[in-house]
Coordinates of C-alpha atoms in Angstrom, one line a residue:
M7 CA 15.6 -69.8 24.5
A8 CA 15.9 -72.7 25.9
K9 CA 18.8 -73.8 29.2
S10 CA 21.3 -76.7 28.6
K11 CA 23.7 -77.1 31.0
D12 CA 23.8 -73.6 32.5
V13 CA 24.1 -71.7 29.2
Y14 CA 21.4 -69.8 27.5
V15 CA 21.2 -69.7 23.8
V16 CA 19.2 -67.2 21.4
G17 CA 17.2 -69.4 18.5
E18 CA 17.7 -72.3 20.0
G19 CA 15.1 -74.8 21.6
D20 CA 12.0 -73.3 23.1
E21 CA 11.0 -69.9 21.2
P22 CA 9.6 -67.3 23.0
K23 CA 5.8 -67.2 23.0
K24 CA 4.9 -65.3 20.0
A25 CA 2.6 -62.3 20.5
P26 CA -0.1 -62.0 17.7
L27 CA 0.3 -59.3 14.8
V28 CA -3.5 -58.4 15.3
C29 CA -4.3 -55.9 18.2
S30 CA -0.7 -55.7 19.0
V31 CA 1.1 -52.4 19.8
R32 CA 3.3 -53.0 16.7
L33 CA 0.5 -52.8 13.9
L34 CA -1.0 -49.6 15.8
L35 CA 2.0 -47.9 15.7
A36 CA 2.2 -49.3 11.8
C37 CA -1.2 -47.9 11.1
L38 CA 0.1 -44.3 12.5
A39 CA 2.6 -44.5 10.3
F40 CA 0.8 -45.3 7.4
L41 CA -1.6 -42.0 8.1
G42 CA 2.0 -40.3 9.2
F43 CA 3.3 -41.2 5.3
F44 CA -0.4 -41.0 3.7
I45 CA -0.6 -37.1 5.2
C46 CA 3.1 -36.2 4.3
Y47 CA 2.9 -37.5 0.9
A48 CA -0.7 -35.6 0.2
Q49 CA 1.5 -32.6 1.2
R50 CA 4.0 -33.3 -1.5
N51 CA 2.2 -34.4 -4.5
G52 CA -1.1 -32.4 -3.7
L53 CA 0.4 -29.6 -5.6
A54 CA 0.8 -31.5 -8.8
V55 CA -2.7 -31.1 -9.2
G56 CA -3.5 -28.2 -7.2
I57 CA -0.8 -26.0 -9.7
V58 CA -3.2 -26.7 -12.3
C59 CA -6.2 -24.7 -10.5
M60 CA -4.3 -22.2 -9.3
V61 CA -2.4 -20.9 -12.2
N62 CA -4.2 -19.3 -15.5
P63 CA -3.4 -20.6 -18.5
D64 CA -2.6 -17.5 -20.2
A65 CA 0.7 -17.0 -17.9
D66 CA 2.4 -19.4 -20.6
N67 CA 1.6 -16.7 -23.2
V68 CA 3.6 -14.3 -21.2
T69 CA 6.6 -16.0 -21.7
L70 CA 6.1 -17.4 -25.3
A71 CA 4.9 -13.8 -26.6
Q72 CA 7.2 -14.1 -30.0
S73 CA 5.8 -17.5 -30.5
S74 CA 1.8 -17.3 -29.4
E75 CA 0.9 -18.6 -32.8
I76 CA 1.9 -22.1 -30.9
S77 CA -2.2 -23.1 -31.4
T78 CA -3.5 -26.5 -31.2
N79 CA -2.6 -26.9 -34.9
H80 CA 1.5 -26.3 -34.0
R81 CA 0.7 -28.4 -31.0
N82 CA 0.2 -31.5 -33.4
I83 CA -3.1 -31.9 -31.8
P84 CA -5.4 -34.2 -34.1
A85 CA -8.4 -32.8 -35.5
A86 CA -10.7 -35.8 -33.6
C87 CA -9.6 -34.3 -30.7
H88 CA -10.5 -30.9 -30.9
Q89 CA -13.4 -31.1 -29.2
H90 CA -11.4 -31.7 -26.0
T91 CA -10.0 -28.4 -26.4
V92 CA -13.4 -26.6 -27.2
Q93 CA -15.3 -28.0 -24.3
K94 CA -12.1 -26.6 -21.7
T95 CA -12.3 -23.4 -20.3
R96 CA -10.7 -21.5 -17.5
S97 CA -11.6 -21.8 -13.6
T98 CA -12.5 -18.9 -11.6
S99 CA -9.6 -19.9 -9.0
Q100 CA -6.7 -20.0 -12.1
V101 CA -5.6 -16.3 -11.0
L102 CA -1.7 -16.3 -10.7
L103 CA 0.7 -15.9 -13.4
W104 CA 3.3 -18.8 -13.1
P105 CA 4.6 -19.7 -16.4
K106 CA 5.7 -23.5 -17.1
Q107 CA 9.3 -23.0 -16.1
T108 CA 8.3 -21.5 -13.0
R109 CA 5.9 -24.4 -12.6
G110 CA 8.9 -26.4 -13.1
V111 CA 11.1 -24.8 -10.1
I112 CA 8.2 -25.1 -7.8
L113 CA 6.9 -28.2 -8.2
G114 CA 10.8 -29.4 -8.3
S115 CA 11.7 -27.3 -5.0
F116 CA 10.4 -29.7 -2.5
Y117 CA 13.6 -32.0 -3.4
W118 CA 15.9 -29.4 -3.2
G119 CA 14.8 -29.3 0.8
Y120 CA 14.6 -33.0 0.8
A121 CA 17.9 -33.9 -0.6
L122 CA 19.8 -31.6 2.3
T123 CA 18.4 -33.3 5.4
Q124 CA 18.5 -37.1 4.1
V125 CA 22.0 -37.7 5.9
A126 CA 21.7 -34.9 9.0
S127 CA 18.5 -36.6 9.7
S128 CA 19.5 -39.6 9.9
V129 CA 22.5 -39.0 12.4
A130 CA 19.5 -36.8 14.4
V131 CA 17.1 -39.3 14.7
N132 CA 19.6 -40.9 17.2
I133 CA 20.0 -38.4 19.1
F134 CA 16.0 -37.2 19.7
G135 CA 14.6 -40.4 19.3
P136 CA 12.6 -41.5 16.4
K137 CA 9.6 -40.7 17.9
R138 CA 10.2 -36.8 19.0
F139 CA 12.1 -36.9 15.7
L140 CA 8.9 -38.0 13.7
A141 CA 6.5 -35.8 15.0
L142 CA 8.6 -32.8 14.4
L143 CA 9.2 -33.3 11.2
I144 CA 5.4 -33.7 9.9
F145 CA 4.6 -30.6 12.3
F146 CA 7.2 -28.6 10.3
S147 CA 6.0 -29.8 6.9
S148 CA 2.2 -29.4 7.7
M149 CA 3.2 -26.1 8.9
A150 CA 4.8 -25.0 5.7
T151 CA 1.9 -26.8 3.5
M152 CA -1.3 -24.6 5.5
L153 CA 1.3 -21.1 5.0
L154 CA 1.3 -21.8 1.2
P155 CA -1.8 -20.5 -0.2
I156 CA -1.4 -17.2 2.1
F157 CA 1.9 -16.5 0.1
S158 CA 1.0 -17.8 -3.0
K159 CA -0.2 -14.4 -4.7
F160 CA 2.8 -12.4 -3.3
H161 CA 5.6 -13.9 -5.0
P162 CA 6.3 -17.7 -6.7
S163 CA 10.1 -17.7 -4.6
I164 CA 8.3 -17.3 -0.9
V165 CA 6.4 -20.8 -2.3
I166 CA 9.7 -22.0 -3.6
L167 CA 11.1 -20.9 0.2
L168 CA 8.1 -22.9 1.7
R169 CA 7.9 -25.9 -0.5
V170 CA 11.7 -26.3 0.3
V171 CA 10.8 -26.1 4.2
A172 CA 8.5 -29.3 3.4
G173 CA 10.8 -30.9 1.2
A174 CA 13.7 -30.3 4.4
A175 CA 11.4 -31.6 7.1
Q176 CA 10.2 -34.6 5.2
G177 CA 13.5 -35.2 4.2
G178 CA 13.7 -37.2 7.9
L179 CA 10.6 -39.3 7.2
W180 CA 12.0 -42.6 6.0
P181 CA 15.3 -42.7 7.6
T182 CA 13.5 -42.3 10.6
I183 CA 10.9 -44.6 10.6
F184 CA 13.7 -47.2 9.2
R185 CA 15.3 -46.6 12.2
F186 CA 12.2 -46.9 14.5
W187 CA 11.3 -49.9 13.1
V188 CA 14.5 -51.6 13.8
S189 CA 13.6 -51.6 17.2
W190 CA 10.1 -52.6 16.9
A191 CA 9.9 -55.4 14.0
P192 CA 10.6 -58.8 14.1
A193 CA 12.6 -59.5 11.4
S194 CA 9.8 -62.0 10.0
E195 CA 7.3 -59.2 10.2
R196 CA 9.8 -56.7 9.1
T197 CA 8.0 -56.7 5.0
T198 CA 4.1 -57.0 6.5
L199 CA 5.4 -53.5 8.9
L200 CA 7.1 -51.7 6.5
S201 CA 4.4 -52.1 4.0
F202 CA 2.1 -49.7 6.2
A203 CA 4.7 -46.6 6.0
S204 CA 5.2 -47.8 2.3
S205 CA 1.8 -47.6 1.4
G206 CA 0.9 -44.4 2.8
P207 CA 2.5 -42.4 -0.3
A208 CA 0.1 -44.0 -2.6
M209 CA -2.9 -43.4 -0.7
G210 CA -1.5 -39.8 0.3
T211 CA -1.2 -39.5 -3.4
I212 CA -4.6 -40.4 -4.5
V213 CA -6.7 -38.5 -1.8
S214 CA -5.2 -35.6 -2.4
L215 CA -5.0 -35.5 -6.3
V216 CA -8.7 -36.3 -6.2
I217 CA -9.9 -34.0 -3.6
G218 CA -7.2 -31.9 -4.8
G219 CA -9.2 -31.8 -8.4
L220 CA -12.8 -31.3 -6.5
F221 CA -11.6 -27.8 -4.3
C222 CA -10.4 -26.5 -7.4
T223 CA -14.3 -26.5 -9.2
F224 CA -15.3 -23.6 -6.2
S225 CA -14.5 -20.5 -5.4
L226 CA -16.3 -17.8 -3.2
N227 CA -17.4 -14.1 -3.7
D228 CA -14.8 -11.5 -4.2
A229 CA -15.5 -10.0 -1.1
I230 CA -13.8 -12.8 0.7
P231 CA -10.1 -12.4 1.5
F232 CA -8.0 -13.7 -1.4
I233 CA -6.5 -16.5 1.3
F234 CA -10.0 -17.8 1.6
R235 CA -11.5 -17.1 -1.5
Y236 CA -10.7 -20.3 -3.9
G237 CA -11.1 -23.9 -3.6
W238 CA -7.3 -24.9 -3.1
S239 CA -6.8 -22.6 -0.6
F240 CA -8.9 -24.8 1.5
F241 CA -7.1 -27.9 0.5
F242 CA -3.4 -27.4 1.7
Y243 CA -4.8 -26.0 5.0
I244 CA -6.8 -29.1 5.5
L245 CA -3.9 -31.2 4.4
G246 CA -1.5 -28.7 6.8
G247 CA -4.2 -29.4 10.0
L248 CA -4.0 -32.8 9.9
G249 CA -0.5 -33.1 10.3
I250 CA -0.5 -31.2 13.1
I251 CA -3.3 -33.0 14.6
W252 CA -1.1 -36.4 13.4
S253 CA 1.5 -35.5 15.5
V254 CA 0.2 -35.0 18.9
I255 CA -1.6 -38.5 18.7
W256 CA 1.9 -40.0 17.0
L257 CA 3.5 -38.5 20.6
I258 CA 0.7 -40.1 22.6
F259 CA 1.2 -43.5 21.6
A260 CA 5.1 -43.9 20.1
S261 CA 8.1 -44.9 21.9
D262 CA 11.3 -45.3 20.9
T263 CA 11.6 -48.9 21.6
P264 CA 9.3 -51.6 23.2
S265 CA 10.8 -51.1 26.6
N266 CA 9.0 -47.7 27.0
N267 CA 5.9 -48.3 25.7
Q268 CA 3.0 -47.0 28.2
H269 CA 0.8 -49.2 26.1
I270 CA 2.2 -52.6 25.4
S271 CA 2.1 -55.8 26.7
D272 CA 4.3 -57.8 28.4
N273 CA 4.0 -60.3 26.3
E274 CA 4.5 -58.9 23.3
K275 CA 7.4 -56.9 24.8
E276 CA 9.5 -60.1 25.6
Y277 CA 8.5 -61.7 21.9
I278 CA 10.1 -58.2 20.2
R279 CA 12.8 -58.3 22.8
A280 CA 13.6 -61.8 22.2
C281 CA 13.5 -61.7 18.1
K282 CA 15.7 -58.9 17.8
A283 CA 18.4 -60.6 20.3
A284 CA 18.4 -63.6 17.6
E285 CA 19.1 -61.4 14.9
K286 CA 22.2 -59.9 16.9
I287 CA 20.9 -56.3 16.0
Q288 CA 23.7 -54.0 17.1
D289 CA 23.2 -51.8 20.1
S290 CA 21.6 -48.1 18.6
R291 CA 24.4 -46.3 20.0
T292 CA 27.2 -48.6 18.0
K293 CA 29.3 -46.0 16.0
T294 CA 28.4 -45.8 12.5
P295 CA 30.7 -48.1 10.3
W296 CA 31.6 -45.7 7.6
G297 CA 34.5 -47.4 5.7
P298 CA 32.8 -50.4 5.6
M299 CA 29.3 -49.3 4.9
L300 CA 30.5 -46.9 2.0
K301 CA 32.3 -49.9 0.2
S302 CA 29.9 -52.6 0.6
Q303 CA 28.1 -53.9 -2.5
G304 CA 24.8 -53.7 -0.5
F305 CA 25.2 -49.8 -0.4
W306 CA 26.1 -49.2 -3.8
C307 CA 23.4 -51.3 -5.0
I308 CA 20.7 -49.2 -3.3
L309 CA 22.4 -46.2 -4.3
I310 CA 22.3 -46.8 -8.0
A311 CA 19.1 -48.5 -8.1
M312 CA 17.4 -45.8 -6.0
I313 CA 19.0 -42.8 -8.2
S314 CA 17.7 -44.1 -11.5
C315 CA 14.3 -45.1 -10.2
D316 CA 13.5 -42.7 -8.7
F317 CA 14.1 -40.3 -11.4
G318 CA 11.2 -41.9 -13.2
L319 CA 8.9 -42.1 -9.9
Y320 CA 9.4 -38.5 -8.8
A321 CA 8.7 -37.2 -12.3
I322 CA 5.4 -39.4 -12.8
W323 CA 4.3 -38.3 -9.2
A324 CA 5.0 -34.5 -10.1
V325 CA 3.9 -33.7 -13.6
V326 CA 1.4 -36.8 -14.4
P327 CA -1.9 -33.9 -14.0
E328 CA 0.4 -31.7 -16.7
Y329 CA 0.0 -34.6 -19.2
M330 CA -3.3 -35.6 -18.8
N331 CA -3.8 -31.5 -19.1
E332 CA -1.2 -30.7 -22.2
V333 CA -1.5 -33.9 -24.2
L334 CA -4.7 -36.0 -23.0
L335 CA -6.7 -32.8 -22.8
F336 CA -8.8 -33.9 -19.6
S337 CA -10.4 -31.4 -18.1
I338 CA -9.6 -30.0 -14.4
E339 CA -12.6 -31.4 -13.2
E340 CA -11.3 -35.1 -14.6
N341 CA -7.8 -34.4 -14.3
G342 CA -7.8 -35.0 -10.7
F343 CA -9.3 -38.4 -10.7
L344 CA -7.7 -39.6 -13.6
S345 CA -4.4 -38.8 -12.5
A346 CA -5.1 -40.2 -9.0
L347 CA -6.4 -43.6 -10.9
P348 CA -2.5 -45.0 -10.8
H349 CA -1.9 -44.5 -7.2
V350 CA -4.8 -46.0 -6.2
A351 CA -3.6 -49.5 -8.2
S352 CA -0.7 -49.0 -6.5
F353 CA -1.8 -48.7 -3.1
I354 CA -3.7 -51.9 -3.8
V355 CA -1.4 -54.0 -5.3
V356 CA 1.8 -52.7 -2.2
L357 CA -1.4 -53.7 0.6
L358 CA -1.7 -56.8 -1.1
T359 CA 1.7 -57.9 -1.4
G360 CA 3.2 -56.4 2.0
G361 CA 3.2 -59.8 3.1
L362 CA 3.5 -61.5 0.1
A363 CA 7.9 -61.3 0.2
D364 CA 7.7 -62.3 4.2
F365 CA 5.7 -65.3 2.9
I366 CA 8.0 -66.5 0.0
I367 CA 10.7 -66.8 2.1
Q368 CA 9.4 -68.1 5.3
R369 CA 8.1 -71.1 2.9
K370 CA 11.9 -71.2 1.5
F371 CA 10.1 -70.5 -2.1
L372 CA 13.0 -68.5 -2.8
S373 CA 16.0 -66.9 -0.9
R374 CA 15.7 -63.8 0.9
V375 CA 17.9 -61.9 -2.0
N376 CA 16.2 -63.3 -4.6
T377 CA 12.5 -62.8 -3.4
R378 CA 14.2 -59.0 -3.5
K379 CA 14.9 -58.8 -6.7
L380 CA 12.1 -60.7 -8.1
C381 CA 9.8 -58.1 -6.3
H382 CA 12.1 -54.9 -7.3
G383 CA 12.2 -56.6 -11.0
I384 CA 8.5 -56.6 -11.2
G385 CA 8.8 -52.7 -9.9
T386 CA 10.7 -51.6 -12.3
L387 CA 10.2 -53.3 -15.2
S388 CA 6.6 -53.0 -15.4
P389 CA 6.2 -49.3 -15.8
A390 CA 9.2 -49.1 -18.0
I391 CA 7.1 -51.0 -20.7
C392 CA 4.3 -49.4 -20.1
L393 CA 5.9 -46.0 -20.0
L394 CA 7.4 -47.2 -23.3
L395 CA 4.0 -48.1 -25.4
I396 CA 2.2 -44.8 -23.6
S397 CA 4.6 -42.7 -25.7
F398 CA 3.4 -43.9 -28.6
L399 CA -0.1 -42.9 -28.0
D400 CA -2.1 -39.5 -28.5
C401 CA -4.9 -38.3 -27.5
E402 CA -7.1 -40.2 -29.5
R403 CA -6.1 -43.0 -27.4
R404 CA -5.9 -41.4 -24.3
Y405 CA -7.9 -43.5 -22.5
L406 CA -5.6 -46.6 -23.2
A407 CA -2.8 -44.5 -22.2
V408 CA -4.3 -44.0 -18.5
F409 CA -4.7 -47.5 -18.7
L410 CA -1.3 -48.1 -19.3
L411 CA -0.2 -45.4 -16.4
V412 CA -2.5 -47.3 -14.0
I413 CA -0.8 -50.6 -14.8
G414 CA 2.5 -49.8 -14.1
V415 CA 2.5 -47.5 -11.3
A416 CA 0.5 -50.2 -10.0
L417 CA 3.1 -53.2 -10.7
N418 CA 5.8 -50.4 -9.2
G419 CA 3.7 -51.3 -5.9
F420 CA 6.2 -54.2 -5.9
M421 CA 9.0 -52.5 -5.6
M422 CA 8.0 -50.6 -2.3
S423 CA 6.8 -54.2 -0.6
G424 CA 9.6 -56.0 -1.4
G425 CA 12.1 -54.5 -2.9
Y426 CA 14.9 -52.1 -2.4
V427 CA 12.8 -50.3 0.3
V428 CA 12.4 -53.4 2.6
N429 CA 16.2 -54.8 0.9
V430 CA 17.7 -51.3 3.1
S431 CA 17.0 -52.9 6.4
D432 CA 18.0 -56.7 5.1
F433 CA 21.6 -55.6 5.2
S434 CA 22.3 -53.1 7.7
G435 CA 20.7 -53.6 11.2
V436 CA 20.6 -50.1 13.2
H437 CA 22.6 -48.4 10.4
S438 CA 19.6 -48.7 7.6
G439 CA 18.2 -45.0 8.4
V440 CA 21.7 -43.7 7.4
V441 CA 22.6 -45.8 4.8
F442 CA 18.8 -45.3 3.0
G443 CA 19.7 -41.2 4.5
I444 CA 22.7 -41.1 2.0
C445 CA 21.4 -42.9 -1.1
N446 CA 18.0 -40.7 -0.6
T447 CA 20.0 -37.5 -0.6
V448 CA 21.8 -38.1 -4.2
S449 CA 18.4 -39.8 -5.5
S450 CA 16.8 -36.6 -4.9
I451 CA 18.4 -34.7 -7.4
S452 CA 16.7 -37.0 -9.4
G453 CA 13.5 -35.1 -7.4
F454 CA 14.0 -31.8 -8.5
C455 CA 16.2 -32.3 -11.8
G456 CA 13.1 -34.5 -13.2
P457 CA 10.2 -32.0 -13.0
Y458 CA 12.3 -29.3 -14.3
I459 CA 14.0 -31.3 -17.3
T460 CA 10.5 -32.1 -18.6
S461 CA 8.9 -28.4 -18.2
I462 CA 12.3 -27.9 -20.5
I463 CA 11.6 -30.6 -22.7
T464 CA 7.8 -30.3 -22.6
K465 CA 8.0 -26.5 -23.2
H466 CA 5.7 -26.5 -26.5
K467 CA 2.8 -28.9 -24.8
T468 CA 3.5 -31.3 -28.1
A469 CA 3.1 -35.2 -28.0
A470 CA 6.2 -35.7 -29.6
E471 CA 8.0 -34.0 -26.5
W472 CA 6.1 -35.8 -24.2
K473 CA 7.0 -39.1 -25.8
F474 CA 10.7 -38.1 -25.5
A475 CA 10.2 -37.7 -22.0
F476 CA 8.4 -40.7 -21.1
M477 CA 11.3 -42.6 -23.1
L478 CA 13.5 -41.2 -20.3
Y479 CA 11.6 -42.2 -17.7
A480 CA 11.4 -45.7 -18.9
A481 CA 15.1 -45.7 -19.4
S482 CA 15.6 -45.1 -16.1
F483 CA 13.7 -47.5 -14.5
L484 CA 15.4 -50.3 -16.6
I485 CA 18.8 -49.2 -15.5
S486 CA 17.0 -49.8 -11.7
A487 CA 16.5 -53.1 -12.3
I488 CA 19.4 -54.1 -13.9
A489 CA 21.7 -52.9 -11.5
F490 CA 19.5 -54.1 -8.4
S491 CA 19.4 -57.8 -10.1
I492 CA 23.6 -58.1 -10.4
L493 CA 24.2 -56.2 -6.8
A494 CA 21.6 -56.7 -4.2
R495 CA 22.4 -58.7 -0.6
G496 CA 19.7 -60.2 1.3
E497 CA 21.3 -61.0 4.5
T498 CA 23.0 -58.5 7.2
E499 CA 26.5 -57.5 6.5
A500 CA 29.1 -58.1 8.8
W501 CA 29.6 -54.3 9.5
A502 CA 26.2 -54.0 10.4
R503 CA 26.3 -57.6 12.7
D504 CA 26.9 -58.0 16.2
D505 CA 28.9 -60.9 15.9
A506 CA 31.1 -59.6 18.8
H507 CA 29.0 -60.3 21.3
D508 CA 27.7 -63.5 20.7
E509 CA 29.8 -65.4 23.5
K510 CA 28.2 -63.0 25.7
I511 CA 25.0 -63.1 24.7
N512 CA 24.5 -67.0 24.2
Y513 CA 26.0 -67.5 27.5
D514 CA 24.3 -64.2 30.1
V515 CA 20.6 -64.6 29.7
D516 CA 21.0 -61.0 30.9
A517 CA 23.1 -59.5 28.2
N518 CA 20.3 -60.7 26.3
K519 CA 18.4 -58.2 28.0
E520 CA 21.1 -55.4 27.8
L521 CA 21.3 -56.1 24.2
M522 CA 17.9 -54.7 23.6
E523 CA 17.9 -51.9 25.7
M524 CA 17.9 -49.2 22.9
D525 CA 16.9 -46.2 25.7
S526 CA 19.8 -43.9 24.8
A527 CA 18.6 -41.2 27.4
T528 CA 18.9 -43.6 30.2
V529 CA 22.4 -45.4 29.5
P530 CA 25.9 -43.2 28.8
T531 CA 26.8 -43.0 25.5
Q532 CA 29.3 -46.7 24.7
N533 CA 31.4 -47.0 21.6
P534 CA 31.8 -50.9 21.4
V535 CA 33.8 -52.3 18.3
V536 CA 32.2 -52.5 14.8

């Protein structure tokens, strides 16, 4: 802020003293956000491998009694792969009789609840504040996860209900974290800070698949009560317990805005405040401009790109362990580790490329919007190509199929670190939570449709059926790439800017601070003109 003729101009002259990201409170909160998303996605996707450990393989024969002759020969398994089928034996922990279509419903039921709460959460977070609301969301998701093994013995409908509750809780994660970083992340660090939360899903999925597979390998004496008898039950208890502990830690260190955080330095607080004023970010109490927002090109870009991308992505997350089991014929012990490999690669890519997009934009190698298009294109076309290639492979080349799956999901990390996920904040400002909430609500349809459609397509567990499923996933990624390349916007759109208050900010230094005071609990609600 430079003073010239008693006029204060934001963003001109001397810049505010930069507060380094290293050892800062915003970096601490980014790490906590990573852990929160890590735990939630472990809870979400851990059931994908856990269900393989929990369900008796003979459960499928109950619903296919009239066609029980569906054997390895009828599934067109090559003779060279029969050795893999001979080695597979039922684990003592596989005790639940949930047939294939029931498993598809259970895996997809999470997204029923997930779809219900997106928009409501994006509104509620402005009422409760992102600090308390995020802690509440993860607490309820963790409780539902801990209760799952207790009620799994009674009826699958109770498990479905618990998954719906967990999904409803996690439906508010992304709207809340977007709303949180609107107040905390300077534009120059937006991609870097958001990439921590964006990498959490991959690492959570990795750990849940690997650890979940290991927990499947043991069971205790039959004299032990059912809820503690099998390894997979402890898997869910641990995930739920970690989520509850995280909620408490988050409440201690986080705050809705830098101005009311007890742990932040004055220098860092002033740096964030000055950066936010220069961005012309609207006050958090600004009414949502529903009409202009819903008509905007950026909104429709995110909606189309997210729906088509999530169909392939959610399906891969949910059904890969079953694909590993039914087509590639890996054992339960191998399944968890190999299913996790693609997510290991994705996690590495997200971390390595989290600051790459910011670097490209700052050095002006590409504009902001073209950088987003590049990252999103790599993140969607790569899995599309790899899935198409996988569809032509069978168990004779099963390690090549795993390799392609690793490459495809790994490069999808570009989309998380610099594609549509970050692009939401580029054009929608304080309304990013609402935009993401609406789009994620609609795209959640893909979440519960994907696993169920896959269970119908692959009901006979043949390689040909899985080939069709993977081609379907590849097509959805391709649609996302095309839509984003045509429609993406890179800068804040008019309905999300605070141009109406430019003059006040430029000529009144106190107005600058007022703009950044986002603690709605201490300031009466205002209705500024958008």
